Amino acid sequence: MSQALSSFVATFFTCHYRGGHKTGSCCAATRSNEEPDELVRYWKGTDTMTTSRQHAAERSLHDQTNILPRRRLVWLFLSLALPLLIAFIDQNGIGVTLPTIARDLNAGDTISWAGTSSLIANTTFQMLYGRLSDIFGRKSVYLGAISVLAIATVLCGVAPNATMFYIFRGIAGIGGGGITNLSMIIMSDVVTLEQRGNYQGILGGFIGLGNVVGPFLAAAFITYAKWRAFFWTISPLAVIVGILSFYTLPPYKPMLRFRESAKKIDYGGVLLSFIGIICLLIPISGGGAYFAWKSPMVISMLVLGAISLSLFILWEWKVARLPMIPGQHFLLGGVYQAYLYYLPLYLQNPRQYSVIQSAGAVSAMVGAQAVSSMVSGYAISRWRRWKYVICTGFSLSTLGAGLVLRYKRDSSQVMIIGPLVIIGLGIGCSFQPTLVALQSHSTRSRRAVIISSRNFFRCAGGAVGLALSAAILQGVLKRNLPMEYRYLVRNTYSIPKLHGPDSEAVLNAYMYASRAVFILQMTFISICLLGCIHLKDHGLELPREHHDERDGELAHDQQDSTSTSTSNSTEKIVVGANGSNDKMIVTAENANENG
């Protein structure tokens, strides 16, 4: 549920500061009676020049909006939904396989890096996908991500040792993150804003389906075959859906040659963000468990990561022509991945469930998420409001997280499944609706970057949430395990078969540790619920694009031949013909100037 917190923070800041200006307040600064000093004038001047340069660069990008008729939309939707399904089967199926993989690769003390490495790599590349798709086209970047996932899953299946397995899981995270990101971006290109709630909700349903199928499929391979076959199965499926995507996605004709397009990449931002994210997430994920917090390596990486991210923010604000993250978006992190990884740990260890039983319990949560995601998307499209849907989602998630705190070693199956269903319903009302809310408060030129930013912080929250949960779990285990079993702190994903009083003591220690992790998730999701009172729902309206006076005059001259005039400072969506496909043209005109 750590990702739910990140999604909320993204929505709060973007919707509270609509289009880069705080809502409910004057957007233009009034001139003071006193003249500003030279430093203030210089700073404001450079800030205005930087903003104008960035807006001009964004407008130079090829608009890939391409509203499709329903007949073509069905096939394109399948080419987006099926890769998304496979990506989440890979991402969440691995949770139930970790104890088996740990024993097979002799990696009981490091196996949590299988999930952490994937999330770190996923997070690191999230910011890059949005701008790459703007520059090189959605189709080529999307097919590249599918190819990376197909290759990486084969390599995971043949990994000879734990280190190579973690590296290959990281590569798979890069591919899976690209599929998740680009599927949402492409969907926003081919349907109107009013339709996005419905279609994004259905995509969320496929995500939930992948979350359900993944654990069951992985558990079946562990029980009846071997864990390596799970990854060998995913690769050919990815190839098949990649071929489908190749033939169904709209073609993209680049306006510039490859070398000219490559010059638009924000290389400085890419380098600084990579260094910052990796140097921060690795010590956070392993500090206290695999590395001592006071070790020179941890301290050096934290300092380097903080400096790099500070320079990255400054670079994106003042230097980059095409920033990867708009400055008005801030996310914090979330807790969804913590539930996906640590619920099976509770079920298989203190509760003594089998792998299949554990997968069935987790599927109750993600199955409810799939249904809720589709229903919430339909509700937003029908009523054109998203705040109440999101608030309902966080309320349900908070209720479910509170009920999870009642889990015990002898809890009944109904007592276990019920709270998970409530959490799933809440998550389904939060994840995809926050994406629609963000798009309704972002300009067309920043749409891909907004989606990438949201997914970046969602994944970053997942990585940090897993790291914090692992640290808490190991700390509580160490405090409650009998002295002779303290070595199990480094082997949290599997415990030996014990009998008698020793067994009871060890299982109780794991129960205390799982409860501590659940308390952390309850804290995070409660913060989300409290913050809902500050959300501002302006409906499904597109904010106007940024234009300076000269660009506005050019847009006005072009608009006369394609659309009718609108009222003063009012936006209008015009659907006209452009070749064989419909194109959405968002224009804004001042009636007084026309006169």
PDB file of C-alpha atoms in Angstrom, residues 92-247:
ATOM      1  CA  ASN A  92       3.735 -10.148  -8.568  1.00  0.00           C
ATOM      2  CA  GLY A  93       4.044 -13.855  -9.254  1.00  0.00           C
ATOM      3  CA  ILE A  94       7.568 -13.811  -7.900  1.00  0.00           C
ATOM      4  CA  GLY A  95       6.376 -13.066  -4.356  1.00  0.00           C
ATOM      5  CA  VAL A  96       5.278 -16.649  -3.651  1.00  0.00           C
ATOM      6  CA  THR A  97       8.403 -18.103  -5.295  1.00  0.00           C
ATOM      7  CA  LEU A  98      10.965 -16.317  -3.114  1.00  0.00           C
ATOM      8  CA  PRO A  99      11.209 -18.968  -0.342  1.00  0.00           C
ATOM      9  CA  THR A 100      11.789 -21.691  -2.958  1.00  0.00           C
ATOM     10  CA  ILE A 101      14.277 -19.606  -4.962  1.00  0.00           C
ATOM     11  CA  ALA A 102      16.102 -18.722  -1.734  1.00  0.00           C
ATOM     12  CA  ARG A 103      16.632 -22.397  -0.915  1.00  0.00           C
ATOM     13  CA  ASP A 104      17.595 -23.323  -4.480  1.00  0.00           C
ATOM     14  CA  LEU A 105      20.142 -20.511  -4.917  1.00  0.00           C
ATOM     15  CA  ASN A 106      21.314 -20.615  -1.287  1.00  0.00           C
ATOM     16  CA  ALA A 107      20.281 -16.981  -0.874  1.00  0.00           C
ATOM     17  CA  GLY A 108      18.081 -16.916   2.204  1.00  0.00           C
ATOM     18  CA  ASP A 109      19.836 -13.843   3.589  1.00  0.00           C
ATOM     19  CA  THR A 110      19.640 -11.761   0.374  1.00  0.00           C
ATOM     20  CA  ILE A 111      16.547 -12.973  -1.478  1.00  0.00           C
ATOM     21  CA  SER A 112      14.601  -9.764  -0.761  1.00  0.00           C
ATOM     22  CA  TRP A 113      16.878  -8.122  -3.353  1.00  0.00           C
ATOM     23  CA  ALA A 114      14.910  -9.995  -6.034  1.00  0.00           C
ATOM     24  CA  GLY A 115      12.055  -7.579  -5.462  1.00  0.00           C
ATOM     25  CA  THR A 116      14.160  -4.579  -4.503  1.00  0.00           C
ATOM     26  CA  SER A 117      16.403  -4.755  -7.588  1.00  0.00           C
ATOM     27  CA  SER A 118      13.374  -4.890  -9.874  1.00  0.00           C
ATOM     28  CA  LEU A 119      11.754  -1.907  -8.193  1.00  0.00           C
ATOM     29  CA  ILE A 120      14.969   0.137  -8.161  1.00  0.00           C
ATOM     30  CA  ALA A 121      15.517  -0.447 -11.890  1.00  0.00           C
ATOM     31  CA  ASN A 122      11.841   0.183 -12.595  1.00  0.00           C
ATOM     32  CA  THR A 123      11.947   3.442 -10.646  1.00  0.00           C
ATOM     33  CA  THR A 124      15.190   4.615 -12.234  1.00  0.00           C
ATOM     34  CA  PHE A 125      13.839   4.367 -15.785  1.00  0.00           C
ATOM     35  CA  GLN A 126      10.288   5.596 -15.146  1.00  0.00           C
ATOM     36  CA  MET A 127      11.135   9.270 -15.605  1.00  0.00           C
ATOM     37  CA  LEU A 128      12.913   8.575 -18.884  1.00  0.00           C
ATOM     38  CA  TYR A 129      10.088   6.721 -20.641  1.00  0.00           C
ATOM     39  CA  GLY A 130       7.744   9.701 -20.905  1.00  0.00           C
ATOM     40  CA  ARG A 131      10.223  11.963 -22.679  1.00  0.00           C
ATOM     41  CA  LEU A 132      11.645   9.158 -24.837  1.00  0.00           C
ATOM     42  CA  SER A 133       8.138   8.430 -26.117  1.00  0.00           C
ATOM     43  CA  ASP A 134       7.638  12.145 -26.804  1.00  0.00           C
ATOM     44  CA  ILE A 135      10.861  12.288 -28.829  1.00  0.00           C
ATOM     45  CA  PHE A 136      11.024   8.902 -30.603  1.00  0.00           C
ATOM     46  CA  GLY A 137       7.337   7.963 -30.633  1.00  0.00           C
ATOM     47  CA  ARG A 138       5.205   5.781 -28.378  1.00  0.00           C
ATOM     48  CA  LYS A 139       5.285   2.679 -30.563  1.00  0.00           C
ATOM     49  CA  SER A 140       9.049   2.177 -30.804  1.00  0.00           C
ATOM     50  CA  VAL A 141       9.639   2.762 -27.090  1.00  0.00           C
ATOM     51  CA  TYR A 142       6.724   0.473 -26.161  1.00  0.00           C
ATOM     52  CA  LEU A 143       7.949  -2.375 -28.362  1.00  0.00           C
ATOM     53  CA  GLY A 144      11.436  -1.902 -26.927  1.00  0.00           C
ATOM     54  CA  ALA A 145      10.094  -2.333 -23.386  1.00  0.00           C
ATOM     55  CA  ILE A 146       8.273  -5.554 -24.351  1.00  0.00           C
ATOM     56  CA  SER A 147      11.491  -6.895 -25.908  1.00  0.00           C
ATOM     57  CA  VAL A 148      13.476  -6.123 -22.760  1.00  0.00           C
ATOM     58  CA  LEU A 149      10.948  -8.013 -20.612  1.00  0.00           C
ATOM     59  CA  ALA A 150      10.977 -11.040 -22.944  1.00  0.00           C
ATOM     60  CA  ILE A 151      14.778 -11.291 -22.884  1.00  0.00           C
ATOM     61  CA  ALA A 152      15.084 -10.650 -19.144  1.00  0.00           C
ATOM     62  CA  THR A 153      12.604 -13.357 -18.134  1.00  0.00           C
ATOM     63  CA  VAL A 154      14.533 -15.968 -20.130  1.00  0.00           C
ATOM     64  CA  LEU A 155      17.711 -14.898 -18.364  1.00  0.00           C
ATOM     65  CA  CYS A 156      15.976 -15.132 -14.975  1.00  0.00           C
ATOM     66  CA  GLY A 157      15.069 -18.714 -15.758  1.00  0.00           C
ATOM     67  CA  VAL A 158      18.690 -19.688 -16.445  1.00  0.00           C
ATOM     68  CA  ALA A 159      20.344 -17.613 -13.687  1.00  0.00           C
ATOM     69  CA  PRO A 160      23.153 -19.748 -12.171  1.00  0.00           C
ATOM     70  CA  ASN A 161      23.391 -17.873  -8.875  1.00  0.00           C
ATOM     71  CA  ALA A 162      21.643 -15.279  -6.757  1.00  0.00           C
ATOM     72  CA  THR A 163      23.717 -12.320  -7.965  1.00  0.00           C
ATOM     73  CA  MET A 164      22.900 -12.935 -11.617  1.00  0.00           C
ATOM     74  CA  PHE A 165      19.256 -13.531 -10.731  1.00  0.00           C
ATOM     75  CA  TYR A 166      19.037 -10.120  -9.043  1.00  0.00           C
ATOM     76  CA  ILE A 167      20.653  -8.436 -12.061  1.00  0.00           C
ATOM     77  CA  PHE A 168      18.216 -10.100 -14.459  1.00  0.00           C
ATOM     78  CA  ARG A 169      15.282  -9.153 -12.209  1.00  0.00           C
ATOM     79  CA  GLY A 170      16.473  -5.559 -12.456  1.00  0.00           C
ATOM     80  CA  ILE A 171      16.450  -5.764 -16.263  1.00  0.00           C
ATOM     81  CA  ALA A 172      12.956  -7.270 -16.135  1.00  0.00           C
ATOM     82  CA  GLY A 173      11.896  -4.324 -13.974  1.00  0.00           C
ATOM     83  CA  ILE A 174      13.086  -1.931 -16.689  1.00  0.00           C
ATOM     84  CA  GLY A 175      10.920  -3.689 -19.280  1.00  0.00           C
ATOM     85  CA  GLY A 176       7.885  -4.082 -17.042  1.00  0.00           C
ATOM     86  CA  GLY A 177       8.035  -0.442 -16.009  1.00  0.00           C
ATOM     87  CA  GLY A 178       8.095   0.648 -19.638  1.00  0.00           C
ATOM     88  CA  ILE A 179       5.052  -1.469 -20.451  1.00  0.00           C
ATOM     89  CA  THR A 180       3.111  -0.027 -17.521  1.00  0.00           C
ATOM     90  CA  ASN A 181       4.090   3.524 -18.357  1.00  0.00           C
ATOM     91  CA  LEU A 182       3.588   3.450 -22.122  1.00  0.00           C
ATOM     92  CA  SER A 183       0.273   1.581 -21.994  1.00  0.00           C
ATOM     93  CA  MET A 184      -1.207   4.399 -19.913  1.00  0.00           C
ATOM     94  CA  ILE A 185       0.364   7.104 -22.084  1.00  0.00           C
ATOM     95  CA  ILE A 186      -0.841   5.533 -25.342  1.00  0.00           C
ATOM     96  CA  MET A 187      -4.340   5.079 -23.941  1.00  0.00           C
ATOM     97  CA  SER A 188      -4.449   8.777 -23.073  1.00  0.00           C
ATOM     98  CA  ASP A 189      -3.507   9.531 -26.708  1.00  0.00           C
ATOM     99  CA  VAL A 190      -6.301   7.567 -28.357  1.00  0.00           C
ATOM    100  CA  VAL A 191      -9.360   8.363 -26.196  1.00  0.00           C
ATOM    101  CA  THR A 192     -10.829  11.643 -24.986  1.00  0.00           C
ATOM    102  CA  LEU A 193     -10.420  12.834 -21.408  1.00  0.00           C
ATOM    103  CA  GLU A 194     -14.063  11.997 -20.699  1.00  0.00           C
ATOM    104  CA  GLN A 195     -13.476   8.391 -21.821  1.00  0.00           C
ATOM    105  CA  ARG A 196     -10.173   7.880 -20.028  1.00  0.00           C
ATOM    106  CA  GLY A 197     -11.707   7.045 -16.674  1.00  0.00           C
ATOM    107  CA  ASN A 198     -13.554   4.121 -18.230  1.00  0.00           C
ATOM    108  CA  TYR A 199     -10.637   2.767 -20.254  1.00  0.00           C
ATOM    109  CA  GLN A 200      -8.006   3.382 -17.564  1.00  0.00           C
ATOM    110  CA  GLY A 201     -10.292   1.523 -15.176  1.00  0.00           C
ATOM    111  CA  ILE A 202     -10.399  -1.469 -17.514  1.00  0.00           C
ATOM    112  CA  LEU A 203      -6.602  -1.376 -17.793  1.00  0.00           C
ATOM    113  CA  GLY A 204      -6.555  -1.378 -14.004  1.00  0.00           C
ATOM    114  CA  GLY A 205      -8.719  -4.477 -14.156  1.00  0.00           C
ATOM    115  CA  PHE A 206      -6.081  -6.232 -16.259  1.00  0.00           C
ATOM    116  CA  ILE A 207      -3.462  -5.163 -13.717  1.00  0.00           C
ATOM    117  CA  GLY A 208      -5.559  -6.763 -11.007  1.00  0.00           C
ATOM    118  CA  LEU A 209      -6.016  -9.874 -13.144  1.00  0.00           C
ATOM    119  CA  GLY A 210      -2.250 -10.118 -13.522  1.00  0.00           C
ATOM    120  CA  ASN A 211      -1.908  -9.788  -9.765  1.00  0.00           C
ATOM    121  CA  VAL A 212      -4.345 -12.691  -9.355  1.00  0.00           C
ATOM    122  CA  VAL A 213      -2.953 -14.990 -12.049  1.00  0.00           C
ATOM    123  CA  GLY A 214       0.709 -14.348 -11.206  1.00  0.00           C
ATOM    124  CA  PRO A 215       0.808 -15.906  -7.719  1.00  0.00           C
ATOM    125  CA  PHE A 216      -1.345 -18.875  -8.784  1.00  0.00           C
ATOM    126  CA  LEU A 217       0.748 -19.537 -11.882  1.00  0.00           C
ATOM    127  CA  ALA A 218       3.987 -19.285  -9.926  1.00  0.00           C
ATOM    128  CA  ALA A 219       2.625 -21.521  -7.164  1.00  0.00           C
ATOM    129  CA  ALA A 220       1.559 -24.113  -9.740  1.00  0.00           C
ATOM    130  CA  PHE A 221       5.040 -24.217 -11.274  1.00  0.00           C
ATOM    131  CA  ILE A 222       6.640 -24.554  -7.838  1.00  0.00           C
ATOM    132  CA  THR A 223       4.278 -27.364  -6.855  1.00  0.00           C
ATOM    133  CA  TYR A 224       4.218 -29.367 -10.081  1.00  0.00           C
ATOM    134  CA  ALA A 225       7.379 -28.346 -11.971  1.00  0.00           C
ATOM    135  CA  LYS A 226      10.117 -25.883 -10.961  1.00  0.00           C
ATOM    136  CA  TRP A 227      10.344 -22.147 -10.433  1.00  0.00           C
ATOM    137  CA  ARG A 228      12.528 -21.583 -13.510  1.00  0.00           C
ATOM    138  CA  ALA A 229       9.687 -22.728 -15.787  1.00  0.00           C
ATOM    139  CA  PHE A 230       7.593 -19.800 -14.531  1.00  0.00           C
ATOM    140  CA  PHE A 231       9.983 -17.338 -16.201  1.00  0.00           C
ATOM    141  CA  TRP A 232      10.387 -19.467 -19.323  1.00  0.00           C
ATOM    142  CA  THR A 233       6.612 -19.292 -19.817  1.00  0.00           C
ATOM    143  CA  ILE A 234       6.436 -15.502 -19.595  1.00  0.00           C
ATOM    144  CA  SER A 235       8.997 -14.860 -22.346  1.00  0.00           C
ATOM    145  CA  PRO A 236       7.131 -16.426 -25.325  1.00  0.00           C
ATOM    146  CA  LEU A 237       3.905 -14.794 -24.154  1.00  0.00           C
ATOM    147  CA  ALA A 238       5.661 -11.423 -24.240  1.00  0.00           C
ATOM    148  CA  VAL A 239       6.878 -12.120 -27.777  1.00  0.00           C
ATOM    149  CA  ILE A 240       3.345 -12.949 -28.955  1.00  0.00           C
ATOM    150  CA  VAL A 241       1.778  -9.792 -27.532  1.00  0.00           C
ATOM    151  CA  GLY A 242       4.723  -7.792 -28.896  1.00  0.00           C
ATOM    152  CA  ILE A 243       3.867  -8.977 -32.411  1.00  0.00           C
ATOM    153  CA  LEU A 244       0.218  -8.020 -31.831  1.00  0.00           C
ATOM    154  CA  SER A 245       1.292  -4.557 -30.673  1.00  0.00           C
ATOM    155  CA  PHE A 246       3.520  -4.102 -33.714  1.00  0.00           C
ATOM    156  CA  TYR A 247       0.569  -4.511 -36.086  1.00  0.00           C
TER     157      TYR A 247
END
